Every structure is written in C-alpha cells, then in structure tokens.
Coordinates of N, CA and C in Angstrom, one line a residue:
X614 N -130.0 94.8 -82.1 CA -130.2 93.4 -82.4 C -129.9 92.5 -81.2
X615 N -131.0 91.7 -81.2 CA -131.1 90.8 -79.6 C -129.7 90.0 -80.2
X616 N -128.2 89.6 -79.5 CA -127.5 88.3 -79.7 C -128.0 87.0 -79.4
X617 N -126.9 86.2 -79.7 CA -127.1 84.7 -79.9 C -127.5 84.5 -78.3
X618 N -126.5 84.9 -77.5 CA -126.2 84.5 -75.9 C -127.5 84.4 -75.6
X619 N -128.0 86.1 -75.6 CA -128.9 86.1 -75.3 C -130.6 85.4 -75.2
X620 N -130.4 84.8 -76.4 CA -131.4 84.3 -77.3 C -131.4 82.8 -76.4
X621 N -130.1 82.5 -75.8 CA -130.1 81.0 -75.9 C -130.0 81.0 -74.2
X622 N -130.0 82.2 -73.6 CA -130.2 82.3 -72.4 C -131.7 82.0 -72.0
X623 N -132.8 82.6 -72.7 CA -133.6 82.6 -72.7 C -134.5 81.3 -72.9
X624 N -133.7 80.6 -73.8 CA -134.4 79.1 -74.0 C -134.5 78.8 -72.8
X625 N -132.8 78.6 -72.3 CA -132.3 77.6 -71.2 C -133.4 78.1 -69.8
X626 N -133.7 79.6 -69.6 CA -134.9 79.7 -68.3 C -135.5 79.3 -68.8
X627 N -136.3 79.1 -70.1 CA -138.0 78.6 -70.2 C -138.4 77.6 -70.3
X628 N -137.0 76.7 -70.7 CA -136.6 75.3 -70.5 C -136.9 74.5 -69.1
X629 N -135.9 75.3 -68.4 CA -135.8 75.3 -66.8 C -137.1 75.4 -66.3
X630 N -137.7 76.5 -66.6 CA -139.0 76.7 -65.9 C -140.0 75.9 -66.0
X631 N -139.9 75.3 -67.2 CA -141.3 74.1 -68.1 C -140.8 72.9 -67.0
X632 N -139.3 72.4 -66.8 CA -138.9 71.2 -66.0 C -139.5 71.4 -64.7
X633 N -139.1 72.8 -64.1 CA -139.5 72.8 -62.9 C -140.8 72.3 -62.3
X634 N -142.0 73.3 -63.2 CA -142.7 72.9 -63.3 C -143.8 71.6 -63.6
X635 N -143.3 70.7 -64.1 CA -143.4 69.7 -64.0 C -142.7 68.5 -63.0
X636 N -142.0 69.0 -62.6 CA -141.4 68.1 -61.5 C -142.0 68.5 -59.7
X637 N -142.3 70.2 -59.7 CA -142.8 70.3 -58.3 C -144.3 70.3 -58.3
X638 N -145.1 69.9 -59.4 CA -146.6 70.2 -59.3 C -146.9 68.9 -59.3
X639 N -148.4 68.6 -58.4 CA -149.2 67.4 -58.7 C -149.8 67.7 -59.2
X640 N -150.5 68.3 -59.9 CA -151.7 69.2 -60.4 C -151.3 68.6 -62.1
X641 N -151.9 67.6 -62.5 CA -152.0 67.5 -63.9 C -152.0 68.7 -65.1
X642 N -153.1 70.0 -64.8 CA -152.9 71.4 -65.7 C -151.6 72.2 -65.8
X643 N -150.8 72.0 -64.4 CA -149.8 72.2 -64.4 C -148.4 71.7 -65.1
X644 N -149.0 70.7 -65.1 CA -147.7 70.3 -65.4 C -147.9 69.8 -66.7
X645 N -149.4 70.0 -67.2 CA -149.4 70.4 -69.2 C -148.8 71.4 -69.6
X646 N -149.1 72.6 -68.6 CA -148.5 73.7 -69.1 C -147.3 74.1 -68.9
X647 N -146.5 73.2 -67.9 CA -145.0 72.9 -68.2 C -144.3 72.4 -69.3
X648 N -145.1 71.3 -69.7 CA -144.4 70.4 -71.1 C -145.1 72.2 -72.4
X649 N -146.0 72.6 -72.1 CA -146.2 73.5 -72.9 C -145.1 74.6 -73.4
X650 N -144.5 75.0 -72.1 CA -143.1 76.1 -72.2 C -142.0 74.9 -72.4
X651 N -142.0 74.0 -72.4 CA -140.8 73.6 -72.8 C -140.6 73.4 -74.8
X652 N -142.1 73.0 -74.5 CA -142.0 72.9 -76.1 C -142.1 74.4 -77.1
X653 N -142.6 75.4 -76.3 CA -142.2 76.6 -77.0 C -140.9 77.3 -76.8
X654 N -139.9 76.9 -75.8 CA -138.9 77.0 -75.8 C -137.9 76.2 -76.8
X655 N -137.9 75.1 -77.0 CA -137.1 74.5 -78.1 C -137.7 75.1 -79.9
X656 N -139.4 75.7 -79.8 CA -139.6 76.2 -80.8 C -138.8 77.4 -81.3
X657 N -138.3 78.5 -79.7 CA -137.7 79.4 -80.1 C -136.1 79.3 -80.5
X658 N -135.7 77.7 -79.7 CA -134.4 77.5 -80.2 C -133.8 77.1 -81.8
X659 N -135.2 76.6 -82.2 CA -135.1 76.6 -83.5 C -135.1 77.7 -84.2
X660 N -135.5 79.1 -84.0 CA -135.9 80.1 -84.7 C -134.3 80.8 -84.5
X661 N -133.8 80.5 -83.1 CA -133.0 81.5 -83.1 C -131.9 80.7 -84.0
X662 N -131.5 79.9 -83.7 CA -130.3 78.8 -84.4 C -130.7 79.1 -85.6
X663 N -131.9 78.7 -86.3 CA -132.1 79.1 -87.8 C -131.7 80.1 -87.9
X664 N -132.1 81.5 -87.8 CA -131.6 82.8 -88.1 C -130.0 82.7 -87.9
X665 N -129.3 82.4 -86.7 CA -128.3 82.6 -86.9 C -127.2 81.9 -87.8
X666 N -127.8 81.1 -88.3 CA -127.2 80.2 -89.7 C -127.7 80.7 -90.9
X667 N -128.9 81.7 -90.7 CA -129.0 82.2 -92.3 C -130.0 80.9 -92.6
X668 N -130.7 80.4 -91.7 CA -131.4 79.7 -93.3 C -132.7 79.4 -93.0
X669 N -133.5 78.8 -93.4 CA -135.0 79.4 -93.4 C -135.7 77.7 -92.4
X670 N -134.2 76.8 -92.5 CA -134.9 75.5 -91.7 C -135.7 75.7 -90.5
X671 N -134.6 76.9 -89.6 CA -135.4 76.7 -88.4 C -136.9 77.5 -88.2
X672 N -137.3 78.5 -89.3 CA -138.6 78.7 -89.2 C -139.4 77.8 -89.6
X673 N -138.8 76.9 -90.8 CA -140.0 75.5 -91.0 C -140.0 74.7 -89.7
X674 N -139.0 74.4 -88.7 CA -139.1 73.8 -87.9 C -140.4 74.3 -86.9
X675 N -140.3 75.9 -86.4 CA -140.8 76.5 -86.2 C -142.2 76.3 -85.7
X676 N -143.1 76.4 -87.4 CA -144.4 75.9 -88.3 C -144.6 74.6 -87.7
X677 N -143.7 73.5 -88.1 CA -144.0 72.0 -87.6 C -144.8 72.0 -86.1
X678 N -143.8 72.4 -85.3 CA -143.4 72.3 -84.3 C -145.0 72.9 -83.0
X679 N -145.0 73.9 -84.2 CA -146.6 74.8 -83.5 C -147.8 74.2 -83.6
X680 N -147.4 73.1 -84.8 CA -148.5 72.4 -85.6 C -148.7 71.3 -83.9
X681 N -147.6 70.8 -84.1 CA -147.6 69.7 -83.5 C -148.5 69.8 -82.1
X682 N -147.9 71.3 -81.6 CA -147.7 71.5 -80.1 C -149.7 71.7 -80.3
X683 N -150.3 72.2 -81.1 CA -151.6 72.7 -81.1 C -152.4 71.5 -81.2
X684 N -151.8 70.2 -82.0 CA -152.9 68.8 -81.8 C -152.7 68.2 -80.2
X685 N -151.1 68.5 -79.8 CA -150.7 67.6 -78.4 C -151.6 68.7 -77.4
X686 N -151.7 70.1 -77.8 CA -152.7 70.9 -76.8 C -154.2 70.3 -76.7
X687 N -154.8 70.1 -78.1 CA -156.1 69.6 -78.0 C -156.6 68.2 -77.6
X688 N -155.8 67.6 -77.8 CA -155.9 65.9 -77.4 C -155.5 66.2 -75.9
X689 N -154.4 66.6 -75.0 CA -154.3 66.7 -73.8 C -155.3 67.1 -73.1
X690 N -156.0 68.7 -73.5 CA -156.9 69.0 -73.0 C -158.1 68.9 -73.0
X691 N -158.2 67.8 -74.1 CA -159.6 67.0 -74.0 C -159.6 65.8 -72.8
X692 N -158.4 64.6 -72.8 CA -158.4 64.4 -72.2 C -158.0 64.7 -70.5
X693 N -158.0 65.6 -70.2 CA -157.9 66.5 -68.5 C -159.2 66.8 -68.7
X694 N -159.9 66.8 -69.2 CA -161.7 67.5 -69.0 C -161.7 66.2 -68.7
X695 N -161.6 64.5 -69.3 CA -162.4 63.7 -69.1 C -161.7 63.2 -67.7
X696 N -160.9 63.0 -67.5 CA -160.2 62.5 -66.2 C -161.4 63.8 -65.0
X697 N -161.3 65.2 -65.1 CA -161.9 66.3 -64.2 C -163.5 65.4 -64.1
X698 N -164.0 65.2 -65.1 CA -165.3 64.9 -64.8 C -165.6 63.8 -64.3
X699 N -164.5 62.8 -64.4 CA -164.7 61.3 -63.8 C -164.5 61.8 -62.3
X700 N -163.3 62.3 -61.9 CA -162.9 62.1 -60.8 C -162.7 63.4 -59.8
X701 N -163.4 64.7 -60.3 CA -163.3 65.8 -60.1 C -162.1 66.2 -59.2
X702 N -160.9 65.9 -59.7 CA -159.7 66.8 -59.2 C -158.6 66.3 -60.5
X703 N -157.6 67.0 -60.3 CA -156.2 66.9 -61.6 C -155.1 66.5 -60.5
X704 N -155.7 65.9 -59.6 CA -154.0 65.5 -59.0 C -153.4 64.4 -59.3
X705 N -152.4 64.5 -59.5 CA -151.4 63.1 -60.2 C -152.2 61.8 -59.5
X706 N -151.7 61.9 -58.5 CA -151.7 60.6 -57.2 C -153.0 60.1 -57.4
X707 N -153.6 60.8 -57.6 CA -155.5 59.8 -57.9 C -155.4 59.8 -59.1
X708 N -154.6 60.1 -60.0 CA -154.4 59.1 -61.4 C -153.5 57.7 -61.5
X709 N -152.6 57.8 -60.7 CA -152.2 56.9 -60.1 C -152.7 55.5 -59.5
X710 N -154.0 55.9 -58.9 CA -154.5 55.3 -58.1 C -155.6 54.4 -59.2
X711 N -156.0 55.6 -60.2 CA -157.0 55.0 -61.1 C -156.5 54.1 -62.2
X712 N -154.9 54.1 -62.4 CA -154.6 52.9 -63.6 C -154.3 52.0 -62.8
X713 N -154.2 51.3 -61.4 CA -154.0 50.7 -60.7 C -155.0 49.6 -60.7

C-alpha cells in the first residue's frame, strides 16, 4: 500500500511542475498544460486525503473536479485555436500586445 507521505509527495512535484511551467514558458499551450497538472494534482490530493479519512468526499470531489477541469479544457482550447488563427503564434507577449 502506497502511504500518505508518499501520496502527498507526489502532489507537491506535480504541483511544482504545473507552477513551473507556467512561470518559465511564453508559449500559451504551455502554460494550459501547466494549469492542467496543477489541477490534476489537487484532484489527486483530494482522493488521497479522502481515502485517508475513510470517506467517500474526496472522490466526489474528485468527479467535480474532472468535470470542471474537462469544460475549463474545452473553452481554453477553443479559445487558443482562435487567438492561433488570428495571429498565428501562442506567445504570451503578442497577447499582450493584442489587449493593448
């Protein structure tokens, strides 16, 4: 049986890695798919925390949570196609340039 430590070690890298990634990339895809691992990382902190209390919250949270992450995937990713097509690149800085 995987432990708690371990469980919560594992948040904290994929946590880390989702931040990273969003802080060293200009690349708009990038740095969706950072807020992506972050949000499946707090999904797995709910699962583990739930299990380890015995109680079935943190898999509803779980459910929510996947729900949520699958509308914020499709709405984001619709909008990065329309930004790609307007301006054919994903880099921050010429989004920048375009709410200006």
């Amino acid at each position: 049986m995987i432990s708690l430590l371990h469980c919560l070690c594992l948040f904290l890298m994929l946590f880390v890695l989702g931040v990273i990634s969003i802080i060293l990339n200009d690349n708009l895809l990038s740095m969706f798919i950072g807020l992506e691992i972050i949000m499946n990382s707090i999904s797995l902190l709910f699962v583990v925390i739930g299990n380890y209390w015995s109680h079935t919250d943190g898999q509803v949270m779980y459910v929510l949570s996947i729900t949520l992450s699958a509308i914020e995937s499709s709405i984001g990713l619709t909008l990065l196609i329309q930004y790609f097509r307007q301006t054919h690149t994903l880099n921050i800085n010429k989004f920048s340039e375009i709410i200006e």
